[in-house]
Tab-separated table of C-alpha atoms in Angstrom:
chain	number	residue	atom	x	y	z
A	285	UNK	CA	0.639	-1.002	-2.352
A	286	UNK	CA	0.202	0.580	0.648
A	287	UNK	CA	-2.609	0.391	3.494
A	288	UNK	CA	-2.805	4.121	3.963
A	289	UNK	CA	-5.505	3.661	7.141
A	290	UNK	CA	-2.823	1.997	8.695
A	291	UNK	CA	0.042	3.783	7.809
A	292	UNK	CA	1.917	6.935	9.780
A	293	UNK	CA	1.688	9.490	7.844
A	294	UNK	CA	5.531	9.897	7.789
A	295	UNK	CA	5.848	6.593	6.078
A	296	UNK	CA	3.435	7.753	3.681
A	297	UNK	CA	5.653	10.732	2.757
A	298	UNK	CA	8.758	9.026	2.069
A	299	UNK	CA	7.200	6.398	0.116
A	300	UNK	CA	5.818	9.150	-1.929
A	301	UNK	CA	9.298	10.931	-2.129
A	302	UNK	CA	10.728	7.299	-3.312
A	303	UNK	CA	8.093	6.448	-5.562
A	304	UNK	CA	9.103	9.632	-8.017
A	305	UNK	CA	12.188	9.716	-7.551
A	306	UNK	CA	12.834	5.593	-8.279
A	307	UNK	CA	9.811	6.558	-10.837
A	308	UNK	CA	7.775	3.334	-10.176
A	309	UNK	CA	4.199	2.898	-8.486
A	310	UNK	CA	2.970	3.530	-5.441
A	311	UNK	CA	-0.547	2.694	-4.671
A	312	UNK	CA	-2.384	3.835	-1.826
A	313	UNK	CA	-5.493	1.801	-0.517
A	314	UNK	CA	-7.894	3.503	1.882
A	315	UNK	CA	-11.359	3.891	2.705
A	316	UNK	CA	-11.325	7.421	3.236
A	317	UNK	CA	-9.990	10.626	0.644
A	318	UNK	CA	-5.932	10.006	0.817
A	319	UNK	CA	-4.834	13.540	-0.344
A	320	UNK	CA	-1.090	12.462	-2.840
A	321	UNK	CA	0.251	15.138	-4.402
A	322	UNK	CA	-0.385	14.849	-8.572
A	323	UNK	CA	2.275	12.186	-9.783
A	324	UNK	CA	2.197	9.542	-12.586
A	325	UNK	CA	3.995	7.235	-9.906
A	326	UNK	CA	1.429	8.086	-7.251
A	327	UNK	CA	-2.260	6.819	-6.962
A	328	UNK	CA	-4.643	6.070	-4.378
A	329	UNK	CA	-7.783	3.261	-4.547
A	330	UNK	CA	-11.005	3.884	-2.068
A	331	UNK	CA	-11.963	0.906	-0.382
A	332	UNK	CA	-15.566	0.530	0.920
A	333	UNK	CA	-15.919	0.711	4.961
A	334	UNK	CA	-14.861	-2.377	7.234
A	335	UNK	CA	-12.097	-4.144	8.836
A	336	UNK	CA	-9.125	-5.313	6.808
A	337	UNK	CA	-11.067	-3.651	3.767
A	338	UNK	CA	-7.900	-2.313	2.462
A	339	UNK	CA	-5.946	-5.497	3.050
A	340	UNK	CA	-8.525	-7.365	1.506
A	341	UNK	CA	-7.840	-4.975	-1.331
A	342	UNK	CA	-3.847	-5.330	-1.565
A	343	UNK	CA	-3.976	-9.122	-1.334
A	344	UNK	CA	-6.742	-9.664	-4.400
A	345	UNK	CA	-4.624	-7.071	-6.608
A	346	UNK	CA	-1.278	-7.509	-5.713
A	347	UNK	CA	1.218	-9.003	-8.279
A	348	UNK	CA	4.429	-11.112	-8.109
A	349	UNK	CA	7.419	-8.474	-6.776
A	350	UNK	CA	4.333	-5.943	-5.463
A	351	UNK	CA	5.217	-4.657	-2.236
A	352	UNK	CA	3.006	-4.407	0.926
A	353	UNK	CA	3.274	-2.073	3.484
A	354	UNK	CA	0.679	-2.876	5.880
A	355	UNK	CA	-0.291	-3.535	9.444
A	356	UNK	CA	-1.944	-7.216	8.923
A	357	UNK	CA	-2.345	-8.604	5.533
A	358	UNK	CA	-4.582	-11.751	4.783
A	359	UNK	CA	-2.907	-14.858	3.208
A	360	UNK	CA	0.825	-13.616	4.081
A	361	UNK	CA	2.254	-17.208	3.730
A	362	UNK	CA	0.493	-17.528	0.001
A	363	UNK	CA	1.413	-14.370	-1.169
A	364	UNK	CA	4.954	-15.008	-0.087
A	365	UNK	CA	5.049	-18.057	-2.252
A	366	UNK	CA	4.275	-15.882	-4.828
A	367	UNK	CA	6.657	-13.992	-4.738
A	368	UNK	CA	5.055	-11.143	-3.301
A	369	UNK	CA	7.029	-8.951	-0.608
A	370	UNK	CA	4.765	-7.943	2.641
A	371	UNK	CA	6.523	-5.325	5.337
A	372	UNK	CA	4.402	-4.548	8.951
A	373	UNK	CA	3.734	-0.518	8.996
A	374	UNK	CA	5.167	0.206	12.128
């Protein structure tokens, strides 16, 4: 999952690029339109308005082995134990 307000737009094209060509998810979380090109490995979920929205978002639906890309993420520590991967957008 992926907090596409926060994310350079260069990141956002080579997870798209890895995402069909590994063929496995890639979900991007925004509360704006996030044009993705048409892909059954490619998918984008609008947020409503606010801070951290999108985080909010990514740490209620993530899964054990889901991987976050985004710039602050709520509950890092308990996620972890979970087995859930977080990595900073930078």
């Amino acid at each position: 999952m992926v907090d596409a307000d926060a994310c350079p737009y260069e990141i956002k094209q080579v997870i798209i690029r890895t995402a069909r060509r590994l063929k496995i998810p890639a979900v991007f979380v925004a509360n704006k339109h996030i044009g993705v090109p048409d892909s059954a490995y490619v998918s984008t979920v609008r947020v409503g308005m606010g801070p951290e929205v999108a985080d909010e978002y990514i740490a209620q639906h993530g899964e054990a082995c889901d991987f976050a890309v985004t710039r602050t993420f709520p509950g890092v520590r308990t996620r972890a134990q979970r087995g859930y991967c977080h990595q900073p957008a930078r």
